[in-house]
Amino acid sequence: MTEELKTKIHNAIESHGYEAVVAVGVDNFTYISGVVLPFAANYPDRKAVIVKTKNEQNCVICPFDWCGAINDQGWKGNIVTYDENEGMPPQAIIKCLTNVLSDLGLGEGRVGLDVSRASRLFVEALGQSMSHIDWVPCDNMFRDLRIVKTKAEVELLEMAAKQAERGIIGALNHLEGTIDVPGYTLSEFSERVRVHIVEFGGSGIGHLATMQGVDTQLYYAPQRGKFCRGNLVRINVTNHYRGYWSNAGRMAVIGEPTDEQVESYNDNLVLKAAAEKNLKPDVHCNEVFEEVVKTAEEEGIGFWQELGIGHGVGVSDREAPYLNRYDKTLLKPGMVLVLDIYTYGPCRELIHSKDTYEIVEDGCRLLSWYRSWAGLYAVTGLRGTH
Amino acid sequence: MKDLGIVDKVGRSIKGVEYDAIIAVGADNVQYLSGAPLPFLYSAHDQYVIVLWPQNGATACICPLEWETTVRKLSWIRKVQSYIDTAEVPRSAVEALAQSVYDAVRKGAKLGIDMNRVSDSFFNELQESLCGMEILSCDDWLHELRMTKTPHEVKLLEDAAYRTDHGILGAVHHVSVKGSTNEKFLAEGIRVHCLERGLDTVGHHAISQVASGENSKKFWPLAPKFGLGWDKVLVQKELIRMEMRASLDGYWCDAARMLTMGKPSPAQRQAYEALVSLRETAIQHLRPGVKCSEVFAAVKREAEQQGIKLISDLGVGHGVGVTTHERPYLNESDDTELRAGMVLVLDPIIYGPDREIMRSKDTVLITETGCKIVGWYKDWREPYITAYTF
């Protein structure tokens, strides 16, 4: 973690008048600690929690088997493991956290807690255990901190976006030459995406789905069956690099595309270009959305407006600000957003081509292209380069 | 969506509780009640899929609009109510849920919610929206339901365990033939072999890792590059730990096995035998009516008597189902009595002769009379030894 980010967090804690903050959410934990535990969210009964005081006393509390991974990522603060024999979830960690807070001299005063992440039971137990502390929701502090990235954070996000691209392209290249008998399975393809991302340095994968034909109307389904010639394919993957996420989605077609397929893909690019023009400082998020609505009306392009057209990305794969009709957040340099506009294919397939952008002083900078996506990617069996 | 017998089971059980309706927000509870495997939910911090299950059985699922078609396709629940995300999290989800609750129950109703999953801010907004209704914890009720599996769930878990064990051994055979390879190759081999056997390897939890020599002294030797393995070559006389978590239709296997490169040293063989003896001690105690804490105590006692270096902080096992790690827990604090139909992963962890972390996880079904190891593709009372041939 850079000094710039440390200072930013420290200043926020001070300005909110907190004695300390306690972060329970996997995303907030990564944000404050600089440590990624990609498996943590999949253990609903186990937690890693970080305490950060205004005096820069930092302590992580975690299960015994996670301790090494935290130390190996350069964690410089204290680390205390909790014994899972000490009580049923969440009692064991609450006992340990109570001791840590006491040792840090935090018996009273205002302490921030990310209550949008901590379970009700956790908060109740902590409140009972440390009743003299004034527990204050600090979710808005996290939102405000996280919404504008430091330069180092942008670099991590760019790396994650590039890894996603290389993962998808690498997998598409495996697909070349295999589109006929005996065929290539969707599960194998998705697995190739994952493996390529990790080979290029990714620290973890979140959502992973390859959908084809009418199934592109789904966000996710277990990966079954083989690719079929003529189908539009949507590839979605979320992945992180040292805890910073990419949220990628790309389209391809198996075999030579039809004119209708090309046209529908190009329609998507028209709307994306309209959004891109407005991704700049001092524009409100809802104004970017309205510009896309206007262009869609002018061009006669249908799109799935209710979902909005994008969102922020950082230590989670989807976060504030949101590019929809409701969010009036003003864009600022350092914000990083994913443009995600769903349009429709000739058979009502859901099409999108997600890209990640950094807001810069005079507009926006595309972070995600490893290759050009200005045309629909056709898996013709002839391409021979990674 | 396959009927796993959960709909009937929940429908019967809910008749005996005080709640007029149940609300589940946790990703694991939502999958259990809706039947929809939604692996992406675990990393979606600000979006919610919620199951509402009233006493009258008019079950509903509330989800973001983007996921509606997916939930409709994967869940047995027919009433799916979508909401549109705005800038105010979690307001739109809460409003949609509150509307569904008002449609389903009378004013002044008692609602059960999974307090150990729902965030404090979501709960507070919901309480405000459901003025006049009482919201209580239904965690214990959900735990009780989930801990004992239906025969269909058992079959899935058994199948997942068997395919995973088969996948691990399939990859190990390549090591046997090649003589040696590196950690990355073996980890990837395990993943591919599991995939070939029809397992879904999705989500963060689909971790396969291989750790040998110095690396095997750590639980997560690859941080922050999780889940792939280093280029370290597997060398003779080293202990190798292989780990794989994989799912089949949303039900998980949590596996780990040990491998020795060439003939094990006497110390390595002794350590493996120690691991086997702890497994056998646990198995002697795994039967209906015995408390989880008693199983833990028996294993711990055995380790102390035999001078085995047991890592006891993590307990010696846990339940498995729609997650890889769930109740009941074979540790000191869990006094749950074992019952027929529970499925557990037995996982005593010990240190090897050079402080390697050794584990050989077994999936175990509690039966009427005792327990049964499920999913063994090989008899793991003996270690797997690569000897350049199979």
Short mmCIF file of N, CA and C in Angstrom, two decimals, chain A residues 213-273:
data_model
loop_
_atom_site.label_atom_id
_atom_site.label_comp_id
_atom_site.label_asym_id
_atom_site.label_seq_id
_atom_site.Cartn_x
_atom_site.Cartn_y
_atom_site.Cartn_z
N GLY A 213 -25.90 -17.91 -27.75
CA GLY A 213 -27.25 -17.95 -28.31
C GLY A 213 -28.27 -17.30 -27.39
N VAL A 214 -29.43 -17.93 -27.25
CA VAL A 214 -30.49 -17.33 -26.42
C VAL A 214 -30.09 -17.30 -24.95
N ASP A 215 -29.15 -18.16 -24.56
CA ASP A 215 -28.70 -18.14 -23.17
C ASP A 215 -27.97 -16.85 -22.80
N THR A 216 -27.62 -16.05 -23.81
CA THR A 216 -26.99 -14.76 -23.48
C THR A 216 -27.99 -13.85 -22.77
N GLN A 217 -29.25 -14.25 -22.73
CA GLN A 217 -30.23 -13.47 -21.96
C GLN A 217 -30.05 -13.71 -20.46
N LEU A 218 -29.24 -14.70 -20.12
CA LEU A 218 -28.98 -15.01 -18.71
C LEU A 218 -27.70 -14.33 -18.26
N TYR A 219 -27.65 -14.02 -16.99
CA TYR A 219 -26.42 -13.48 -16.41
C TYR A 219 -25.44 -14.62 -16.15
N TYR A 220 -26.00 -15.74 -15.72
CA TYR A 220 -25.16 -16.89 -15.38
C TYR A 220 -25.97 -18.17 -15.49
N ALA A 221 -25.32 -19.23 -15.89
CA ALA A 221 -25.87 -20.58 -15.76
C ALA A 221 -24.69 -21.51 -15.67
N PRO A 222 -24.83 -22.64 -14.98
CA PRO A 222 -23.72 -23.60 -14.97
C PRO A 222 -23.28 -23.88 -16.41
N GLN A 223 -21.98 -23.98 -16.57
CA GLN A 223 -21.42 -24.05 -17.93
C GLN A 223 -21.60 -25.46 -18.50
N ARG A 224 -22.52 -25.59 -19.44
CA ARG A 224 -22.82 -26.90 -20.01
C ARG A 224 -22.84 -26.79 -21.54
N GLY A 225 -22.54 -27.87 -22.22
CA GLY A 225 -22.69 -27.95 -23.67
C GLY A 225 -21.48 -27.43 -24.44
N LYS A 226 -21.63 -27.43 -25.76
CA LYS A 226 -20.54 -27.04 -26.65
C LYS A 226 -20.93 -25.80 -27.45
N PHE A 227 -19.90 -25.12 -27.95
CA PHE A 227 -20.15 -23.97 -28.81
C PHE A 227 -20.78 -24.43 -30.13
N CYS A 228 -21.70 -23.63 -30.63
CA CYS A 228 -22.37 -23.99 -31.89
C CYS A 228 -22.13 -22.88 -32.92
N ARG A 229 -21.85 -23.29 -34.11
CA ARG A 229 -21.60 -22.36 -35.21
C ARG A 229 -22.81 -21.42 -35.39
N GLY A 230 -22.51 -20.16 -35.61
CA GLY A 230 -23.56 -19.18 -35.85
C GLY A 230 -24.00 -18.42 -34.60
N ASN A 231 -23.63 -18.94 -33.42
CA ASN A 231 -24.10 -18.30 -32.18
C ASN A 231 -23.27 -17.08 -31.80
N LEU A 232 -23.97 -16.09 -31.27
CA LEU A 232 -23.28 -15.01 -30.57
C LEU A 232 -22.90 -15.54 -29.19
N VAL A 233 -21.75 -15.14 -28.71
CA VAL A 233 -21.25 -15.61 -27.41
C VAL A 233 -20.91 -14.39 -26.56
N ARG A 234 -21.34 -14.42 -25.29
CA ARG A 234 -20.96 -13.35 -24.36
C ARG A 234 -20.07 -13.95 -23.28
N ILE A 235 -18.93 -13.34 -23.09
CA ILE A 235 -17.96 -13.84 -22.10
C ILE A 235 -17.87 -12.81 -20.98
N ASN A 236 -18.16 -13.22 -19.77
CA ASN A 236 -18.07 -12.32 -18.62
C ASN A 236 -17.11 -12.87 -17.58
N VAL A 237 -16.26 -12.00 -17.11
CA VAL A 237 -15.37 -12.41 -16.01
C VAL A 237 -15.07 -11.20 -15.14
N THR A 238 -15.09 -11.44 -13.83
CA THR A 238 -14.57 -10.43 -12.91
C THR A 238 -13.35 -11.04 -12.23
N ASN A 239 -12.30 -10.26 -12.14
CA ASN A 239 -11.04 -10.78 -11.60
C ASN A 239 -10.31 -9.66 -10.90
N HIS A 240 -9.38 -10.02 -10.03
CA HIS A 240 -8.64 -8.94 -9.36
C HIS A 240 -7.14 -9.15 -9.42
N TYR A 241 -6.46 -8.03 -9.31
CA TYR A 241 -5.01 -8.03 -9.22
C TYR A 241 -4.68 -7.36 -7.89
N ARG A 242 -4.13 -8.14 -6.99
CA ARG A 242 -3.83 -7.66 -5.63
C ARG A 242 -5.04 -6.97 -4.99
N GLY A 243 -6.20 -7.54 -5.26
CA GLY A 243 -7.42 -7.05 -4.62
C GLY A 243 -8.18 -6.00 -5.40
N TYR A 244 -7.61 -5.53 -6.51
CA TYR A 244 -8.29 -4.50 -7.33
C TYR A 244 -8.89 -5.18 -8.57
N TRP A 245 -10.16 -4.87 -8.80
CA TRP A 245 -10.97 -5.68 -9.70
C TRP A 245 -11.07 -5.13 -11.12
N SER A 246 -11.30 -6.08 -11.99
CA SER A 246 -11.77 -5.75 -13.34
C SER A 246 -13.15 -6.37 -13.48
N ASN A 247 -13.98 -5.78 -14.31
CA ASN A 247 -15.31 -6.33 -14.57
C ASN A 247 -15.49 -6.33 -16.09
N ALA A 248 -15.21 -7.47 -16.69
CA ALA A 248 -15.10 -7.52 -18.15
C ALA A 248 -16.24 -8.29 -18.78
N GLY A 249 -16.59 -7.87 -19.98
CA GLY A 249 -17.58 -8.59 -20.78
C GLY A 249 -17.28 -8.35 -22.24
N ARG A 250 -17.17 -9.42 -23.01
CA ARG A 250 -16.86 -9.29 -24.44
C ARG A 250 -17.77 -10.20 -25.26
N MET A 251 -17.90 -9.82 -26.53
CA MET A 251 -18.74 -10.61 -27.45
C MET A 251 -17.88 -11.26 -28.52
N ALA A 252 -18.33 -12.41 -28.98
CA ALA A 252 -17.71 -13.07 -30.12
C ALA A 252 -18.82 -13.80 -30.88
N VAL A 253 -18.50 -14.23 -32.06
CA VAL A 253 -19.45 -15.03 -32.82
C VAL A 253 -18.71 -16.27 -33.31
N ILE A 254 -19.40 -17.40 -33.30
CA ILE A 254 -18.77 -18.64 -33.76
C ILE A 254 -18.99 -18.76 -35.27
N GLY A 255 -17.90 -18.70 -36.00
CA GLY A 255 -17.99 -18.72 -37.46
C GLY A 255 -18.10 -17.30 -38.01
N GLU A 256 -18.38 -17.19 -39.29
CA GLU A 256 -18.52 -15.86 -39.90
C GLU A 256 -19.82 -15.22 -39.42
N PRO A 257 -19.78 -13.95 -39.03
CA PRO A 257 -21.00 -13.31 -38.52
C PRO A 257 -21.98 -12.98 -39.64
N THR A 258 -23.24 -12.92 -39.30
CA THR A 258 -24.23 -12.43 -40.25
C THR A 258 -24.21 -10.90 -40.23
N ASP A 259 -24.82 -10.30 -41.25
CA ASP A 259 -24.89 -8.83 -41.28
C ASP A 259 -25.63 -8.30 -40.06
N GLU A 260 -26.68 -9.02 -39.67
CA GLU A 260 -27.48 -8.57 -38.51
C GLU A 260 -26.65 -8.60 -37.23
N GLN A 261 -25.84 -9.61 -37.11
CA GLN A 261 -25.00 -9.71 -35.90
C GLN A 261 -23.99 -8.57 -35.86
N VAL A 262 -23.38 -8.28 -36.98
CA VAL A 262 -22.41 -7.19 -37.04
C VAL A 262 -23.09 -5.87 -36.72
N GLU A 263 -24.26 -5.69 -37.33
CA GLU A 263 -25.00 -4.43 -37.12
C GLU A 263 -25.38 -4.25 -35.65
N SER A 264 -25.83 -5.31 -35.03
CA SER A 264 -26.25 -5.17 -33.62
C SER A 264 -25.04 -4.89 -32.72
N TYR A 265 -23.91 -5.49 -33.04
CA TYR A 265 -22.70 -5.19 -32.27
C TYR A 265 -22.30 -3.73 -32.46
N ASN A 266 -22.37 -3.27 -33.70
CA ASN A 266 -22.00 -1.88 -33.97
C ASN A 266 -22.95 -0.89 -33.28
N ASP A 267 -24.21 -1.27 -33.16
CA ASP A 267 -25.16 -0.43 -32.42
C ASP A 267 -24.69 -0.23 -30.99
N ASN A 268 -24.19 -1.30 -30.41
CA ASN A 268 -23.69 -1.21 -29.04
C ASN A 268 -22.53 -0.22 -28.96
N LEU A 269 -21.68 -0.27 -29.96
CA LEU A 269 -20.51 0.63 -29.95
C LEU A 269 -20.94 2.09 -30.11
N VAL A 270 -22.00 2.32 -30.84
CA VAL A 270 -22.50 3.70 -31.02
C VAL A 270 -22.89 4.28 -29.66
N LEU A 271 -23.60 3.49 -28.88
CA LEU A 271 -24.04 3.98 -27.56
C LEU A 271 -22.84 4.14 -26.62
N LYS A 272 -21.91 3.23 -26.76
CA LYS A 272 -20.72 3.34 -25.90
C LYS A 272 -19.93 4.61 -26.23
N ALA A 273 -19.86 4.91 -27.50
CA ALA A 273 -19.13 6.12 -27.90
C ALA A 273 -19.82 7.36 -27.34
#
